[in-house]
Short mmCIF file of N, CA and C in Angstrom, two decimals:
data_model
loop_
_atom_site.label_atom_id
_atom_site.label_comp_id
_atom_site.label_asym_id
_atom_site.label_seq_id
_atom_site.Cartn_x
_atom_site.Cartn_y
_atom_site.Cartn_z
N MET A 14 13.99 -4.90 6.91
CA MET A 14 14.01 -4.91 8.36
C MET A 14 12.59 -5.19 8.89
N LYS A 15 11.58 -4.55 8.26
CA LYS A 15 10.24 -4.76 8.78
C LYS A 15 9.79 -6.18 8.52
N SER A 16 10.21 -6.80 7.41
CA SER A 16 9.83 -8.18 7.16
C SER A 16 10.47 -9.10 8.17
N THR A 17 11.63 -8.77 8.66
CA THR A 17 12.31 -9.58 9.70
C THR A 17 11.52 -9.48 11.01
N GLN A 18 11.02 -8.31 11.33
CA GLN A 18 10.24 -8.15 12.53
C GLN A 18 8.87 -8.90 12.40
N THR A 19 8.33 -8.87 11.22
CA THR A 19 7.08 -9.58 10.99
C THR A 19 7.30 -11.08 11.12
N ILE A 20 8.33 -11.58 10.51
CA ILE A 20 8.66 -13.02 10.63
C ILE A 20 8.90 -13.40 12.06
N ALA A 21 9.65 -12.56 12.78
CA ALA A 21 9.92 -12.84 14.19
C ALA A 21 8.62 -12.87 14.99
N ALA A 22 7.71 -11.93 14.69
CA ALA A 22 6.42 -11.90 15.42
C ALA A 22 5.62 -13.17 15.11
N ILE A 23 5.67 -13.63 13.86
CA ILE A 23 4.97 -14.86 13.51
C ILE A 23 5.52 -16.04 14.19
N VAL A 24 6.86 -16.13 14.23
CA VAL A 24 7.50 -17.27 14.86
C VAL A 24 7.16 -17.27 16.37
N ILE A 25 7.21 -16.15 17.02
CA ILE A 25 6.86 -16.06 18.47
C ILE A 25 5.45 -16.45 18.71
N ALA A 26 4.54 -15.94 17.87
CA ALA A 26 3.13 -16.28 18.02
C ALA A 26 2.87 -17.75 17.81
N THR A 27 3.52 -18.34 16.79
CA THR A 27 3.35 -19.77 16.53
C THR A 27 3.89 -20.59 17.64
N THR A 28 5.07 -20.24 18.17
CA THR A 28 5.63 -20.97 19.29
C THR A 28 4.71 -20.90 20.53
N ALA A 29 4.17 -19.77 20.76
CA ALA A 29 3.25 -19.61 21.90
C ALA A 29 2.02 -20.47 21.73
N MET A 30 1.51 -20.52 20.50
CA MET A 30 0.33 -21.35 20.24
C MET A 30 0.61 -22.82 20.41
N LEU A 31 1.77 -23.27 19.87
CA LEU A 31 2.12 -24.68 19.95
C LEU A 31 2.34 -25.12 21.38
N SER A 32 2.97 -24.27 22.13
CA SER A 32 3.23 -24.66 23.54
C SER A 32 1.92 -24.67 24.34
N GLY A 33 0.95 -23.89 23.95
CA GLY A 33 -0.33 -23.90 24.60
C GLY A 33 -1.18 -25.10 24.24
N CYS A 34 -0.87 -25.74 23.09
CA CYS A 34 -1.63 -26.90 22.59
C CYS A 34 -0.97 -28.19 23.02
N ALA A 35 0.17 -28.14 23.65
CA ALA A 35 0.87 -29.37 24.02
C ALA A 35 0.11 -30.11 25.11
N SER A 36 0.04 -31.39 25.02
CA SER A 36 -0.67 -32.19 26.03
C SER A 36 0.30 -32.59 27.11
N THR A 37 -0.19 -32.45 28.35
CA THR A 37 0.62 -32.90 29.49
C THR A 37 0.02 -34.14 30.10
N SER A 38 -0.95 -34.70 29.44
CA SER A 38 -1.62 -35.93 29.92
C SER A 38 -0.70 -37.11 29.78
N PRO A 39 -0.52 -37.96 30.86
CA PRO A 39 0.34 -39.11 30.72
C PRO A 39 -0.33 -40.25 29.92
N GLN A 40 -1.63 -40.16 29.69
CA GLN A 40 -2.35 -41.20 28.96
C GLN A 40 -2.73 -40.66 27.59
N PRO A 41 -2.38 -41.36 26.52
CA PRO A 41 -2.76 -40.91 25.21
C PRO A 41 -4.27 -41.16 24.94
N TYR A 42 -4.82 -40.35 24.04
CA TYR A 42 -6.16 -40.60 23.57
C TYR A 42 -6.17 -41.85 22.73
N ASN A 43 -7.07 -42.79 23.03
CA ASN A 43 -7.04 -44.10 22.38
C ASN A 43 -8.37 -44.40 21.78
N ASN A 44 -8.70 -43.74 20.69
CA ASN A 44 -9.97 -44.02 19.97
C ASN A 44 -11.18 -43.99 20.85
N GLY A 45 -11.22 -43.04 21.77
CA GLY A 45 -12.39 -42.86 22.60
C GLY A 45 -12.42 -43.77 23.82
N ALA A 46 -11.47 -44.62 23.96
CA ALA A 46 -11.43 -45.50 25.11
C ALA A 46 -10.31 -45.12 26.03
N TYR A 47 -10.60 -44.93 27.32
CA TYR A 47 -9.57 -44.70 28.26
C TYR A 47 -9.96 -45.28 29.61
N ASP A 48 -9.00 -45.47 30.45
CA ASP A 48 -9.21 -46.01 31.77
C ASP A 48 -8.50 -45.13 32.73
N ASN A 49 -9.11 -44.87 33.90
CA ASN A 49 -8.50 -43.99 34.89
C ASN A 49 -7.29 -44.68 35.56
N ALA A 50 -7.19 -45.94 35.43
CA ALA A 50 -6.05 -46.65 35.99
C ALA A 50 -5.01 -46.88 34.88
N ALA A 51 -3.87 -47.51 35.26
CA ALA A 51 -2.87 -47.79 34.25
C ALA A 51 -3.43 -48.68 33.16
N SER A 52 -3.08 -48.39 31.92
CA SER A 52 -3.72 -49.09 30.81
C SER A 52 -3.33 -50.54 30.73
N SER A 53 -2.21 -50.93 31.37
CA SER A 53 -1.77 -52.34 31.26
C SER A 53 -2.37 -53.18 32.35
N SER A 54 -3.08 -52.58 33.29
CA SER A 54 -3.62 -53.37 34.39
C SER A 54 -4.89 -54.11 33.99
N ALA A 55 -5.14 -55.19 34.63
CA ALA A 55 -6.34 -55.96 34.42
C ALA A 55 -7.01 -56.19 35.76
N GLY A 56 -8.32 -56.24 35.77
CA GLY A 56 -9.05 -56.44 37.02
C GLY A 56 -10.41 -57.02 36.76
N TYR A 57 -11.02 -57.59 37.80
CA TYR A 57 -12.33 -58.14 37.71
C TYR A 57 -13.28 -57.37 38.59
N GLY A 58 -14.53 -57.26 38.18
CA GLY A 58 -15.49 -56.53 38.96
C GLY A 58 -16.88 -56.69 38.44
N THR A 59 -17.78 -55.78 38.91
CA THR A 59 -19.20 -55.81 38.52
C THR A 59 -19.59 -54.42 38.02
N ILE A 60 -20.34 -54.37 36.95
CA ILE A 60 -20.79 -53.10 36.39
C ILE A 60 -21.84 -52.48 37.30
N GLU A 61 -21.61 -51.25 37.77
CA GLU A 61 -22.52 -50.55 38.57
C GLU A 61 -23.46 -49.66 37.78
N SER A 62 -22.94 -49.03 36.73
CA SER A 62 -23.78 -48.16 35.90
C SER A 62 -23.19 -48.02 34.52
N ILE A 63 -24.04 -47.66 33.57
CA ILE A 63 -23.65 -47.36 32.19
C ILE A 63 -24.44 -46.13 31.77
N GLN A 64 -23.67 -45.10 31.38
CA GLN A 64 -24.30 -43.87 30.87
C GLN A 64 -23.82 -43.60 29.44
N VAL A 65 -24.76 -43.07 28.65
CA VAL A 65 -24.46 -42.69 27.26
C VAL A 65 -23.95 -41.25 27.31
N THR A 66 -22.80 -41.02 26.66
CA THR A 66 -22.24 -39.67 26.58
C THR A 66 -21.95 -39.36 25.09
N ARG A 67 -21.63 -38.13 24.81
CA ARG A 67 -21.24 -37.74 23.46
C ARG A 67 -19.69 -37.63 23.40
N ASN A 68 -19.17 -38.02 22.25
CA ASN A 68 -17.74 -37.95 22.02
C ASN A 68 -17.30 -36.47 21.98
N GLU A 69 -16.26 -36.10 22.74
CA GLU A 69 -15.76 -34.75 22.73
C GLU A 69 -14.88 -34.55 21.52
N GLY A 70 -14.76 -33.33 21.06
CA GLY A 70 -13.85 -33.00 19.98
C GLY A 70 -12.45 -32.88 20.51
N HIS A 71 -11.56 -33.70 20.05
CA HIS A 71 -10.17 -33.66 20.45
C HIS A 71 -9.33 -32.99 19.37
N THR A 72 -8.30 -32.27 19.79
CA THR A 72 -7.44 -31.59 18.84
C THR A 72 -6.02 -32.05 19.03
N ASN A 73 -5.23 -31.93 17.95
CA ASN A 73 -3.79 -32.25 18.02
C ASN A 73 -2.98 -31.01 17.71
N GLY A 74 -3.59 -29.87 17.54
CA GLY A 74 -2.86 -28.63 17.29
C GLY A 74 -2.78 -28.22 15.81
N THR A 75 -3.10 -29.13 14.92
CA THR A 75 -2.99 -28.82 13.52
C THR A 75 -3.89 -27.63 13.12
N GLY A 76 -5.10 -27.65 13.63
CA GLY A 76 -6.06 -26.57 13.32
C GLY A 76 -5.59 -25.23 13.82
N ALA A 77 -4.94 -25.22 15.01
CA ALA A 77 -4.41 -23.98 15.59
C ALA A 77 -3.23 -23.48 14.76
N VAL A 78 -2.37 -24.38 14.34
CA VAL A 78 -1.22 -23.93 13.53
C VAL A 78 -1.65 -23.35 12.20
N VAL A 79 -2.53 -24.11 11.49
CA VAL A 79 -2.98 -23.65 10.19
C VAL A 79 -3.76 -22.34 10.34
N GLY A 80 -4.64 -22.28 11.36
CA GLY A 80 -5.40 -21.07 11.57
C GLY A 80 -4.51 -19.89 11.95
N GLY A 81 -3.46 -20.18 12.72
CA GLY A 81 -2.54 -19.08 13.07
C GLY A 81 -1.76 -18.57 11.85
N ILE A 82 -1.35 -19.47 10.98
CA ILE A 82 -0.64 -19.01 9.78
C ILE A 82 -1.53 -18.21 8.87
N VAL A 83 -2.75 -18.70 8.68
CA VAL A 83 -3.72 -17.99 7.82
C VAL A 83 -4.04 -16.63 8.46
N GLY A 84 -4.27 -16.64 9.75
CA GLY A 84 -4.56 -15.37 10.42
C GLY A 84 -3.43 -14.37 10.34
N ALA A 85 -2.15 -14.90 10.44
CA ALA A 85 -1.02 -14.00 10.38
C ALA A 85 -0.89 -13.43 8.95
N LEU A 86 -1.12 -14.24 7.99
CA LEU A 86 -1.05 -13.75 6.59
C LEU A 86 -2.12 -12.69 6.30
N VAL A 87 -3.32 -12.89 6.81
CA VAL A 87 -4.38 -11.93 6.61
C VAL A 87 -4.08 -10.66 7.41
N GLY A 88 -3.64 -10.83 8.64
CA GLY A 88 -3.29 -9.64 9.45
C GLY A 88 -2.15 -8.84 8.90
N ASN A 89 -1.22 -9.53 8.22
CA ASN A 89 -0.06 -8.86 7.64
C ASN A 89 -0.48 -7.91 6.45
N GLN A 90 -1.64 -8.13 5.92
CA GLN A 90 -2.15 -7.29 4.80
C GLN A 90 -2.73 -5.96 5.29
N VAL A 91 -2.90 -5.82 6.58
CA VAL A 91 -3.57 -4.67 7.17
C VAL A 91 -2.55 -3.69 7.69
N GLY A 92 -2.74 -2.40 7.42
CA GLY A 92 -1.89 -1.35 7.99
C GLY A 92 -0.48 -1.32 7.49
N SER A 93 0.33 -0.54 8.20
CA SER A 93 1.76 -0.43 7.85
C SER A 93 2.53 -0.14 9.13
N GLY A 94 3.84 -0.42 9.08
CA GLY A 94 4.71 -0.20 10.24
C GLY A 94 4.32 -1.10 11.44
N SER A 95 4.37 -0.45 12.59
CA SER A 95 4.10 -1.23 13.83
C SER A 95 2.64 -1.65 13.89
N GLY A 96 1.75 -0.94 13.22
CA GLY A 96 0.38 -1.36 13.14
C GLY A 96 0.19 -2.65 12.40
N ARG A 97 1.02 -2.84 11.34
CA ARG A 97 0.99 -4.10 10.59
C ARG A 97 1.48 -5.25 11.45
N THR A 98 2.55 -5.01 12.24
CA THR A 98 3.05 -6.04 13.13
C THR A 98 2.00 -6.45 14.12
N ALA A 99 1.34 -5.46 14.73
CA ALA A 99 0.29 -5.80 15.70
C ALA A 99 -0.89 -6.52 15.05
N ALA A 100 -1.21 -6.12 13.83
CA ALA A 100 -2.33 -6.82 13.13
C ALA A 100 -1.90 -8.25 12.80
N THR A 101 -0.62 -8.47 12.45
CA THR A 101 -0.16 -9.78 12.14
C THR A 101 -0.23 -10.68 13.34
N VAL A 102 0.22 -10.19 14.50
CA VAL A 102 0.17 -10.96 15.75
C VAL A 102 -1.27 -11.23 16.16
N ALA A 103 -2.08 -10.23 16.09
CA ALA A 103 -3.50 -10.44 16.41
C ALA A 103 -4.20 -11.38 15.48
N GLY A 104 -3.86 -11.31 14.23
CA GLY A 104 -4.41 -12.27 13.27
C GLY A 104 -3.95 -13.69 13.53
N ALA A 105 -2.68 -13.84 13.92
CA ALA A 105 -2.16 -15.19 14.23
C ALA A 105 -2.85 -15.78 15.45
N VAL A 106 -3.03 -14.99 16.48
CA VAL A 106 -3.70 -15.48 17.70
C VAL A 106 -5.16 -15.79 17.42
N GLY A 107 -5.84 -14.84 16.79
CA GLY A 107 -7.23 -15.10 16.46
C GLY A 107 -7.44 -16.28 15.54
N GLY A 108 -6.59 -16.39 14.54
CA GLY A 108 -6.68 -17.53 13.64
C GLY A 108 -6.40 -18.85 14.32
N ALA A 109 -5.47 -18.86 15.27
CA ALA A 109 -5.18 -20.09 16.03
C ALA A 109 -6.38 -20.49 16.85
N VAL A 110 -7.05 -19.56 17.51
CA VAL A 110 -8.20 -19.89 18.30
C VAL A 110 -9.29 -20.44 17.45
N VAL A 111 -9.57 -19.79 16.35
CA VAL A 111 -10.65 -20.22 15.42
C VAL A 111 -10.27 -21.57 14.82
N GLY A 112 -9.02 -21.74 14.37
CA GLY A 112 -8.59 -23.02 13.80
C GLY A 112 -8.70 -24.18 14.76
N ASN A 113 -8.38 -23.93 16.04
CA ASN A 113 -8.49 -25.01 17.06
C ASN A 113 -9.94 -25.37 17.25
N LYS A 114 -10.85 -24.41 17.27
CA LYS A 114 -12.25 -24.67 17.45
C LYS A 114 -12.81 -25.44 16.26
N VAL A 115 -12.43 -25.07 15.05
CA VAL A 115 -12.86 -25.76 13.83
C VAL A 115 -12.41 -27.19 13.90
N GLU A 116 -11.14 -27.42 14.30
CA GLU A 116 -10.65 -28.81 14.38
C GLU A 116 -11.43 -29.63 15.41
N ALA A 117 -11.71 -29.02 16.57
CA ALA A 117 -12.49 -29.72 17.57
C ALA A 117 -13.87 -30.09 17.08
N ASN A 118 -14.50 -29.18 16.35
CA ASN A 118 -15.82 -29.46 15.80
C ASN A 118 -15.78 -30.58 14.77
N ARG A 119 -14.74 -30.62 13.96
CA ARG A 119 -14.59 -31.65 12.93
C ARG A 119 -14.34 -33.00 13.55
N ASN A 120 -13.62 -33.05 14.69
CA ASN A 120 -13.24 -34.32 15.33
C ASN A 120 -14.28 -34.77 16.33
N GLN A 121 -15.38 -34.11 16.35
CA GLN A 121 -16.42 -34.46 17.34
C GLN A 121 -17.09 -35.77 17.00
N GLY A 122 -16.86 -36.30 15.86
CA GLY A 122 -17.45 -37.62 15.51
C GLY A 122 -18.92 -37.52 15.16
N ASN A 123 -19.36 -36.32 14.78
CA ASN A 123 -20.76 -36.15 14.37
C ASN A 123 -21.71 -36.67 15.41
N GLY A 124 -21.45 -36.35 16.68
CA GLY A 124 -22.31 -36.79 17.77
C GLY A 124 -22.22 -38.25 18.11
N GLN A 125 -21.04 -38.85 17.87
CA GLN A 125 -20.87 -40.29 18.15
C GLN A 125 -21.14 -40.53 19.63
N GLU A 126 -21.97 -41.58 19.84
CA GLU A 126 -22.27 -41.93 21.24
C GLU A 126 -21.17 -42.76 21.84
N MET A 127 -20.79 -42.44 23.05
CA MET A 127 -19.80 -43.17 23.79
C MET A 127 -20.50 -43.67 25.09
N TYR A 128 -19.91 -44.65 25.70
CA TYR A 128 -20.53 -45.29 26.91
C TYR A 128 -19.61 -45.14 28.10
N GLN A 129 -20.04 -44.51 29.13
CA GLN A 129 -19.25 -44.43 30.37
C GLN A 129 -19.72 -45.54 31.31
N ILE A 130 -18.77 -46.46 31.57
CA ILE A 130 -19.07 -47.67 32.32
C ILE A 130 -18.38 -47.59 33.70
N ASN A 131 -19.17 -47.61 34.75
CA ASN A 131 -18.58 -47.59 36.14
C ASN A 131 -18.54 -49.03 36.65
N VAL A 132 -17.36 -49.46 37.02
CA VAL A 132 -17.16 -50.83 37.47
C VAL A 132 -16.62 -50.83 38.91
N ARG A 133 -17.23 -51.63 39.75
CA ARG A 133 -16.76 -51.83 41.12
C ARG A 133 -15.86 -53.06 41.11
N LEU A 134 -14.56 -52.87 41.35
CA LEU A 134 -13.63 -53.99 41.30
C LEU A 134 -13.75 -54.83 42.57
N GLN A 135 -13.20 -56.03 42.52
CA GLN A 135 -13.24 -56.95 43.66
C GLN A 135 -12.56 -56.41 44.89
N ASN A 136 -11.55 -55.52 44.73
CA ASN A 136 -10.87 -54.97 45.85
C ASN A 136 -11.60 -53.75 46.42
N GLY A 137 -12.79 -53.40 45.89
CA GLY A 137 -13.55 -52.27 46.37
C GLY A 137 -13.39 -50.97 45.60
N GLU A 138 -12.35 -50.87 44.78
CA GLU A 138 -12.13 -49.66 43.98
C GLU A 138 -13.22 -49.51 42.90
N THR A 139 -13.45 -48.28 42.52
CA THR A 139 -14.37 -48.02 41.38
C THR A 139 -13.55 -47.46 40.23
N ARG A 140 -13.76 -48.03 39.07
CA ARG A 140 -13.08 -47.53 37.86
C ARG A 140 -14.10 -47.10 36.87
N THR A 141 -13.80 -46.06 36.13
CA THR A 141 -14.69 -45.53 35.07
C THR A 141 -13.95 -45.73 33.76
N VAL A 142 -14.64 -46.32 32.80
CA VAL A 142 -14.11 -46.55 31.48
C VAL A 142 -15.07 -45.98 30.45
N VAL A 143 -14.53 -45.27 29.46
CA VAL A 143 -15.35 -44.80 28.38
C VAL A 143 -14.97 -45.53 27.09
N GLN A 144 -15.93 -46.18 26.49
CA GLN A 144 -15.66 -46.88 25.24
C GLN A 144 -16.76 -46.67 24.25
N ASP A 145 -16.48 -47.07 22.99
CA ASP A 145 -17.41 -46.75 21.89
C ASP A 145 -18.59 -47.69 21.80
N SER A 146 -18.58 -48.83 22.48
CA SER A 146 -19.70 -49.74 22.44
C SER A 146 -19.77 -50.53 23.73
N VAL A 147 -20.95 -51.08 23.98
CA VAL A 147 -21.12 -51.93 25.17
C VAL A 147 -21.50 -53.34 24.84
N TYR A 148 -21.76 -53.60 23.54
CA TYR A 148 -22.15 -54.93 23.08
C TYR A 148 -23.22 -55.52 23.98
N ASP A 149 -22.92 -56.58 24.69
CA ASP A 149 -23.89 -57.22 25.53
C ASP A 149 -23.72 -56.93 27.00
N LEU A 150 -23.04 -55.83 27.34
CA LEU A 150 -22.80 -55.49 28.73
C LEU A 150 -24.03 -54.87 29.35
N ARG A 151 -24.37 -55.27 30.58
CA ARG A 151 -25.51 -54.74 31.31
C ARG A 151 -25.09 -54.49 32.77
N VAL A 152 -25.84 -53.61 33.44
CA VAL A 152 -25.60 -53.36 34.85
C VAL A 152 -25.73 -54.65 35.59
N GLY A 153 -24.78 -54.95 36.48
CA GLY A 153 -24.82 -56.16 37.25
C GLY A 153 -23.92 -57.27 36.69
N ASN A 154 -23.50 -57.15 35.41
CA ASN A 154 -22.64 -58.13 34.82
C ASN A 154 -21.29 -58.19 35.50
N ARG A 155 -20.74 -59.43 35.64
CA ARG A 155 -19.39 -59.57 36.06
C ARG A 155 -18.47 -59.34 34.84
N VAL A 156 -17.45 -58.50 34.99
CA VAL A 156 -16.62 -58.11 33.87
C VAL A 156 -15.15 -58.15 34.25
N ARG A 157 -14.33 -58.09 33.18
CA ARG A 157 -12.92 -57.98 33.31
C ARG A 157 -12.46 -56.72 32.60
N LEU A 158 -11.59 -55.95 33.26
CA LEU A 158 -10.98 -54.76 32.65
C LEU A 158 -9.63 -55.10 32.12
N VAL A 159 -9.45 -54.91 30.81
CA VAL A 159 -8.15 -55.23 30.19
C VAL A 159 -7.81 -54.07 29.26
N ASP A 160 -6.66 -53.45 29.47
CA ASP A 160 -6.14 -52.41 28.62
C ASP A 160 -7.18 -51.32 28.36
N GLY A 161 -7.86 -50.83 29.39
CA GLY A 161 -8.79 -49.76 29.25
C GLY A 161 -10.13 -50.13 28.64
N ARG A 162 -10.45 -51.38 28.48
CA ARG A 162 -11.72 -51.83 27.92
C ARG A 162 -12.41 -52.74 28.93
N VAL A 163 -13.75 -52.85 28.85
CA VAL A 163 -14.49 -53.76 29.72
C VAL A 163 -15.03 -54.86 28.89
N TYR A 164 -14.78 -56.09 29.40
CA TYR A 164 -15.24 -57.36 28.68
C TYR A 164 -16.05 -58.18 29.69
N ARG A 165 -17.11 -58.78 29.22
CA ARG A 165 -17.94 -59.68 30.00
C ARG A 165 -17.24 -61.04 30.07
N TYR A 166 -17.36 -61.72 31.22
CA TYR A 166 -16.81 -63.08 31.30
C TYR A 166 -17.76 -63.95 32.04
#
């Protein structure tokens, strides 16, 4: 009976962690490149500024799940009765938090430099694009935005 309660606690904790890690973003992460507008749109404009940024650590939930499972297993070894159940749940939650942070640190790209490019479109709108390289792009260049990337023309 106690193992059933423990398993139920682990399942509930894992479900809570996974639902907390779900992405609600309509735009997928695309190798460091994204566009604030629809990804299929194309436009012409002029580069207003280029800033160097660091790649953020992105997670897909794997680290949280693995950390939660390991934390639950370690927590299950502590105490007995309802104290064991509480330790299992606490271990699962703590492990999930630590696992998510470890995954984010691993996916950080070792400080990979990214470039935030601000483009003033011909219709007056400003778009910001982050991509992994700028090649020969300079401030003042006329450019074309295609599928979330900036190209000189």
